[in-house]
Amino acid sequence: IAGITQAPTSQILAAGRRMTLRCTQDMRHNAMYWYRQDLGLGLRLIHYSNTAGTTGKGEVPDGYSVSRANTDDFPLTLASAVPSQTSVYFCASSAYPWETQYFGPGTRLLVL
Amino acid sequence: AQTVTQSQPEMSVQEAETVTLSCTYDTSESDYYLFWYKQPPSRQMILVIRQEAYKQQNATENRFSVNFQKAAKSFSLKISDSQLGDAAMYFCAYSNTNAGKSTFGDGTTLTVKP
């Protein structure tokens, strides 16, 4: 069982480019989340989805979009990347929104 | 809105000693869940321990235990017999069935000195 996988592991991106970070879970969890973690700091919730077909905004949603077409996949898209989006991005899932979250290994993104 | 506060940005402990990390939260709910997560230098976030608010007994997991004070809205993590592998950033988190998502504290970086 892989749990949660994220791709790519790391990426260098030119400002203004579009980028999609992939996240897949094989635990059949209902809820999924995207967080960003800036160097040495805590987690900030970008978007979440409590069940397939629904999404919600977290505390820092601007510049990001998500979709949840099925249970397993929760891609995060940066429509036009800016240097302030340089961060490590974590995807997580939980059986239910209030339950323990399981995290992916993260994607390190550098926007130049 | 629920808030989670970790007042200690950094803590250090001598190997084999005991350390306590603090966490307080604010909520008007009576039924909720509390968590401690660990993020080592490898970045992989994992669950350390979890507590359901309706349970009066404090959760324990081997060397990790919590002191859950519901009236005071306090949820501290005690690490006994600290090991070098315990060095990490520790996050306290809160959730309830109405919130739709968890709220995380800003984290405490724990250093373990040999």
mmCIF file of C-alpha atoms in Angstrom:
data_model
loop_
_atom_site.group_PDB
_atom_site.id
_atom_site.type_symbol
_atom_site.label_atom_id
_atom_site.label_comp_id
_atom_site.label_asym_id
_atom_site.label_seq_id
_atom_site.Cartn_x
_atom_site.Cartn_y
_atom_site.Cartn_z
ATOM 1 C CA ILE A 1 0.000 0.000 0.000
ATOM 2 C CA ALA A 2 1.546 3.276 -1.106
ATOM 3 C CA GLY A 3 -0.657 5.613 0.961
ATOM 4 C CA ILE A 4 -0.297 9.029 -0.621
ATOM 5 C CA THR A 5 1.938 9.801 -3.545
ATOM 6 C CA GLN A 6 2.854 13.226 -4.837
ATOM 7 C CA ALA A 7 4.500 14.220 -8.091
ATOM 8 C CA PRO A 8 6.846 15.737 -8.913
ATOM 9 C CA THR A 9 9.232 15.468 -5.954
ATOM 10 C CA SER A 10 10.686 18.835 -6.813
ATOM 11 C CA GLN A 11 10.361 21.392 -9.584
ATOM 12 C CA ILE A 12 11.959 24.628 -10.705
ATOM 13 C CA LEU A 13 9.421 26.789 -12.508
ATOM 14 C CA ALA A 14 9.672 30.064 -14.361
ATOM 15 C CA ALA A 15 7.356 32.791 -13.144
ATOM 16 C CA GLY A 16 4.195 33.022 -15.209
ATOM 17 C CA ARG A 17 4.147 29.338 -16.094
ATOM 18 C CA ARG A 18 1.255 27.027 -15.291
ATOM 19 C CA MET A 19 1.952 24.006 -13.081
ATOM 20 C CA THR A 20 -0.109 21.111 -11.734
ATOM 21 C CA LEU A 21 0.986 19.223 -8.653
ATOM 22 C CA ARG A 22 -0.395 15.711 -8.534
ATOM 23 C CA CYS A 23 -1.678 13.861 -5.492
ATOM 24 C CA THR A 24 -3.080 10.327 -5.376
ATOM 25 C CA GLN A 25 -4.201 8.244 -2.416
ATOM 26 C CA ASP A 26 -5.077 4.566 -2.337
ATOM 27 C CA MET A 27 -6.782 4.456 1.072
ATOM 28 C CA ARG A 28 -10.256 5.373 -0.244
ATOM 29 C CA HIS A 29 -10.284 8.356 2.069
ATOM 30 C CA ASN A 30 -13.166 10.783 1.707
ATOM 31 C CA ALA A 31 -11.254 13.967 2.561
ATOM 32 C CA MET A 32 -8.143 15.422 0.949
ATOM 33 C CA TYR A 33 -6.113 18.572 1.577
ATOM 34 C CA TRP A 34 -3.375 20.739 0.137
ATOM 35 C CA TYR A 35 -1.012 22.632 2.443
ATOM 36 C CA ARG A 36 1.988 24.802 1.820
ATOM 37 C CA GLN A 37 4.897 25.030 4.231
ATOM 38 C CA ASP A 38 7.367 27.857 3.884
ATOM 39 C CA LEU A 39 10.902 27.323 5.157
ATOM 40 C CA GLY A 40 10.933 26.695 8.901
ATOM 41 C CA LEU A 41 7.295 27.616 9.329
ATOM 42 C CA GLY A 42 4.021 25.826 9.902
ATOM 43 C CA LEU A 43 1.373 24.470 7.564
ATOM 44 C CA ARG A 44 -1.114 26.686 5.795
ATOM 45 C CA LEU A 45 -4.203 25.149 4.234
ATOM 46 C CA ILE A 46 -4.699 26.054 0.574
ATOM 47 C CA HIS A 47 -7.753 24.024 -0.463
ATOM 48 C CA TYR A 48 -9.577 20.974 0.796
ATOM 49 C CA SER A 49 -12.185 18.473 -0.353
ATOM 50 C CA ASN A 50 -14.423 16.601 2.079
ATOM 51 C CA THR A 51 -15.740 14.235 -0.578
ATOM 52 C CA ALA A 52 -15.373 13.599 -4.294
ATOM 53 C CA GLY A 53 -17.046 16.341 -6.304
ATOM 54 C CA THR A 54 -16.742 19.047 -3.634
ATOM 55 C CA THR A 55 -13.936 21.464 -2.754
ATOM 56 C CA GLY A 56 -13.436 24.303 -0.294
ATOM 57 C CA LYS A 57 -11.041 27.199 0.206
ATOM 58 C CA GLY A 58 -8.488 27.202 2.993
ATOM 59 C CA GLU A 59 -6.651 30.181 4.442
ATOM 60 C CA VAL A 60 -4.375 30.887 1.434
ATOM 61 C CA PRO A 61 -6.329 29.909 -1.738
ATOM 62 C CA ASP A 62 -5.404 32.820 -4.021
ATOM 63 C CA GLY A 63 -3.444 31.771 -7.111
ATOM 64 C CA TYR A 64 -4.353 28.095 -6.686
ATOM 65 C CA SER A 65 -7.181 25.894 -7.933
ATOM 66 C CA VAL A 66 -8.154 22.283 -7.264
ATOM 67 C CA SER A 67 -10.532 19.665 -8.570
ATOM 68 C CA ARG A 68 -11.802 16.393 -7.118
ATOM 69 C CA ALA A 69 -13.223 14.365 -9.968
ATOM 70 C CA ASN A 70 -12.825 11.076 -8.101
ATOM 71 C CA THR A 71 -11.954 9.746 -4.656
ATOM 72 C CA ASP A 72 -8.292 9.050 -5.296
ATOM 73 C CA ASP A 73 -6.939 12.159 -7.053
ATOM 74 C CA PHE A 74 -6.687 15.771 -5.902
ATOM 75 C CA PRO A 75 -4.513 17.874 -8.237
ATOM 76 C CA LEU A 76 -3.417 21.396 -7.345
ATOM 77 C CA THR A 77 -2.915 23.902 -10.171
ATOM 78 C CA LEU A 78 -0.952 27.127 -10.130
ATOM 79 C CA ALA A 79 -2.413 29.078 -13.045
ATOM 80 C CA SER A 80 0.440 31.589 -13.357
ATOM 81 C CA ALA A 81 3.247 30.947 -10.884
ATOM 82 C CA VAL A 82 4.809 33.794 -8.885
ATOM 83 C CA PRO A 83 7.999 33.727 -6.755
ATOM 84 C CA SER A 84 5.940 33.973 -3.525
ATOM 85 C CA GLN A 85 4.566 30.520 -4.315
ATOM 86 C CA THR A 86 8.019 29.051 -3.694
ATOM 87 C CA SER A 87 7.350 26.542 -0.933
ATOM 88 C CA VAL A 88 6.995 22.876 -0.057
ATOM 89 C CA TYR A 89 3.540 21.570 -0.867
ATOM 90 C CA PHE A 90 1.988 18.718 1.088
ATOM 91 C CA CYS A 91 -1.051 16.713 0.148
ATOM 92 C CA ALA A 92 -2.916 14.862 2.890
ATOM 93 C CA SER A 93 -5.994 12.703 3.242
ATOM 94 C CA SER A 94 -8.256 11.449 6.012
ATOM 95 C CA ALA A 95 -11.099 8.974 6.193
ATOM 96 C CA TYR A 96 -13.373 11.768 7.409
ATOM 97 C CA PRO A 97 -12.650 15.504 7.799
ATOM 98 C CA TRP A 98 -12.216 15.218 11.567
ATOM 99 C CA GLU A 99 -10.015 12.132 11.500
ATOM 100 C CA THR A 100 -6.250 11.594 11.474
ATOM 101 C CA GLN A 101 -4.560 13.023 8.414
ATOM 102 C CA TYR A 102 -2.020 11.046 6.388
ATOM 103 C CA PHE A 103 0.509 13.117 4.525
ATOM 104 C CA GLY A 104 2.382 12.674 1.287
ATOM 105 C CA PRO A 105 6.150 13.224 1.053
ATOM 106 C CA GLY A 106 5.782 16.763 -0.302
ATOM 107 C CA THR A 107 6.712 18.618 -3.491
ATOM 108 C CA ARG A 108 9.444 21.243 -3.287
ATOM 109 C CA LEU A 109 8.643 24.073 -5.712
ATOM 110 C CA LEU A 110 10.966 26.917 -6.619
ATOM 111 C CA VAL A 111 9.511 29.720 -8.721
ATOM 112 C CA LEU A 112 12.080 31.995 -10.341
ATOM 113 C CA ALA B 1 -13.220 30.027 14.603
ATOM 114 C CA GLN B 2 -11.063 27.466 16.316
ATOM 115 C CA THR B 3 -7.483 28.412 17.085
ATOM 116 C CA VAL B 4 -4.523 26.327 18.187
ATOM 117 C CA THR B 5 -1.576 27.938 19.959
ATOM 118 C CA GLN B 6 1.856 26.445 20.504
ATOM 119 C CA SER B 7 3.680 28.975 22.645
ATOM 120 C CA GLN B 8 7.125 27.367 22.390
ATOM 121 C CA PRO B 9 8.686 27.886 18.950
ATOM 122 C CA GLU B 10 11.769 25.929 20.026
ATOM 123 C CA MET B 11 12.578 23.454 22.776
ATOM 124 C CA SER B 12 15.616 21.365 23.580
ATOM 125 C CA VAL B 13 16.121 18.278 25.722
ATOM 126 C CA GLN B 14 19.027 16.121 26.743
ATOM 127 C CA GLU B 15 18.984 12.582 25.434
ATOM 128 C CA ALA B 16 17.196 10.211 27.868
ATOM 129 C CA GLU B 17 15.479 13.126 29.636
ATOM 130 C CA THR B 18 11.802 14.102 29.556
ATOM 131 C CA VAL B 19 10.355 17.091 27.736
ATOM 132 C CA THR B 20 6.845 18.558 27.563
ATOM 133 C CA LEU B 21 5.514 20.498 24.587
ATOM 134 C CA SER B 22 2.596 22.838 25.200
ATOM 135 C CA CYS B 23 -0.564 23.357 23.193
ATOM 136 C CA THR B 24 -3.717 25.308 23.942
ATOM 137 C CA TYR B 25 -6.807 25.631 21.807
ATOM 138 C CA ASP B 26 -9.978 27.608 21.668
ATOM 139 C CA THR B 27 -13.330 26.062 20.831
ATOM 140 C CA SER B 28 -16.986 26.232 21.792
ATOM 141 C CA GLU B 29 -17.560 22.605 20.825
ATOM 142 C CA SER B 30 -17.850 19.853 23.410
ATOM 143 C CA ASP B 31 -16.926 16.942 21.177
ATOM 144 C CA TYR B 32 -13.679 17.178 19.252
ATOM 145 C CA TYR B 33 -10.361 15.524 18.472
ATOM 146 C CA LEU B 34 -6.807 16.558 19.241
ATOM 147 C CA PHE B 35 -3.631 15.369 17.584
ATOM 148 C CA TRP B 36 0.130 15.671 17.799
ATOM 149 C CA TYR B 37 2.001 15.224 14.527
ATOM 150 C CA LYS B 38 5.761 14.909 14.071
ATOM 151 C CA GLN B 39 7.737 16.253 11.118
ATOM 152 C CA PRO B 40 11.377 15.077 11.157
ATOM 153 C CA PRO B 41 14.054 16.590 8.884
ATOM 154 C CA SER B 42 12.918 14.133 6.191
ATOM 155 C CA ARG B 43 9.724 16.283 5.994
ATOM 156 C CA GLN B 44 7.391 13.265 6.230
ATOM 157 C CA MET B 45 4.589 14.217 8.618
ATOM 158 C CA ILE B 46 3.300 11.386 10.788
ATOM 159 C CA LEU B 47 0.799 11.053 13.634
ATOM 160 C CA VAL B 48 2.307 10.737 17.092
ATOM 161 C CA ILE B 49 -0.801 10.533 19.245
ATOM 162 C CA ARG B 50 -4.499 11.303 19.168
ATOM 163 C CA GLN B 51 -7.086 12.133 21.841
ATOM 164 C CA GLU B 52 -10.869 12.161 21.670
ATOM 165 C CA ALA B 53 -12.310 14.900 23.886
ATOM 166 C CA TYR B 54 -15.015 12.649 25.337
ATOM 167 C CA LYS B 55 -12.364 10.326 26.781
ATOM 168 C CA GLN B 56 -11.157 11.397 30.201
ATOM 169 C CA GLN B 57 -8.171 9.069 30.136
ATOM 170 C CA ASN B 58 -5.026 10.575 28.667
ATOM 171 C CA ALA B 59 -3.746 8.869 25.512
ATOM 172 C CA THR B 60 -0.364 7.147 25.580
ATOM 173 C CA GLU B 61 1.803 5.625 22.869
ATOM 174 C CA ASN B 62 4.968 4.058 24.222
ATOM 175 C CA ARG B 63 7.229 6.983 25.290
ATOM 176 C CA PHE B 64 4.662 9.588 24.209
ATOM 177 C CA SER B 65 1.796 10.664 26.427
ATOM 178 C CA VAL B 66 -0.530 13.631 26.653
ATOM 179 C CA ASN B 67 -1.899 15.714 29.479
ATOM 180 C CA PHE B 68 -5.397 16.616 28.312
ATOM 181 C CA GLN B 69 -7.063 19.298 30.431
ATOM 182 C CA LYS B 70 -10.468 19.871 28.838
ATOM 183 C CA ALA B 71 -11.601 22.705 31.101
ATOM 184 C CA ALA B 72 -8.340 24.561 30.566
ATOM 185 C CA LYS B 73 -8.324 23.703 26.840
ATOM 186 C CA SER B 74 -4.789 22.425 27.131
ATOM 187 C CA PHE B 75 -3.217 19.452 25.362
ATOM 188 C CA SER B 76 0.470 19.001 26.146
ATOM 189 C CA LEU B 77 2.742 16.254 24.804
ATOM 190 C CA LYS B 78 5.235 14.547 27.087
ATOM 191 C CA ILE B 79 8.154 12.678 25.568
ATOM 192 C CA SER B 80 9.921 10.393 28.014
ATOM 193 C CA ASP B 81 13.423 8.950 27.605
ATOM 194 C CA SER B 82 14.077 11.286 24.668
ATOM 195 C CA GLN B 83 16.001 9.816 21.760
ATOM 196 C CA LEU B 84 17.974 11.472 18.980
ATOM 197 C CA GLY B 85 15.293 10.331 16.545
ATOM 198 C CA ASP B 86 12.726 12.443 18.382
ATOM 199 C CA ALA B 87 14.313 15.600 16.975
ATOM 200 C CA ALA B 88 11.642 17.115 14.761
ATOM 201 C CA MET B 89 9.024 19.784 14.425
ATOM 202 C CA TYR B 90 5.888 18.893 16.380
ATOM 203 C CA PHE B 91 2.463 20.183 15.420
ATOM 204 C CA CYS B 92 -0.622 20.226 17.595
ATOM 205 C CA ALA B 93 -3.934 19.992 15.707
ATOM 206 C CA TYR B 94 -7.646 20.213 16.488
ATOM 207 C CA SER B 95 -10.692 19.001 14.608
ATOM 208 C CA ASN B 96 -14.400 18.394 15.170
ATOM 209 C CA THR B 97 -17.204 16.882 13.158
ATOM 210 C CA ASN B 98 -18.611 20.314 12.255
ATOM 211 C CA ALA B 99 -15.411 22.033 11.194
ATOM 212 C CA GLY B 100 -14.777 20.196 7.949
ATOM 213 C CA LYS B 101 -11.027 20.373 8.425
ATOM 214 C CA SER B 102 -8.308 20.423 11.055
ATOM 215 C CA THR B 103 -6.655 23.498 12.545
ATOM 216 C CA PHE B 104 -2.908 23.250 13.099
ATOM 217 C CA GLY B 105 -0.650 25.162 15.465
ATOM 218 C CA ASP B 106 2.512 26.839 14.224
ATOM 219 C CA GLY B 107 4.749 24.033 15.479
ATOM 220 C CA THR B 108 7.505 23.519 18.046
ATOM 221 C CA THR B 109 10.990 22.566 16.903
ATOM 222 C CA LEU B 110 12.498 20.023 19.287
ATOM 223 C CA THR B 111 16.264 19.553 19.470
ATOM 224 C CA VAL B 112 17.666 16.500 21.246
ATOM 225 C CA LYS B 113 21.189 16.913 22.600
ATOM 226 C CA PRO B 114 23.418 13.835 22.891
#
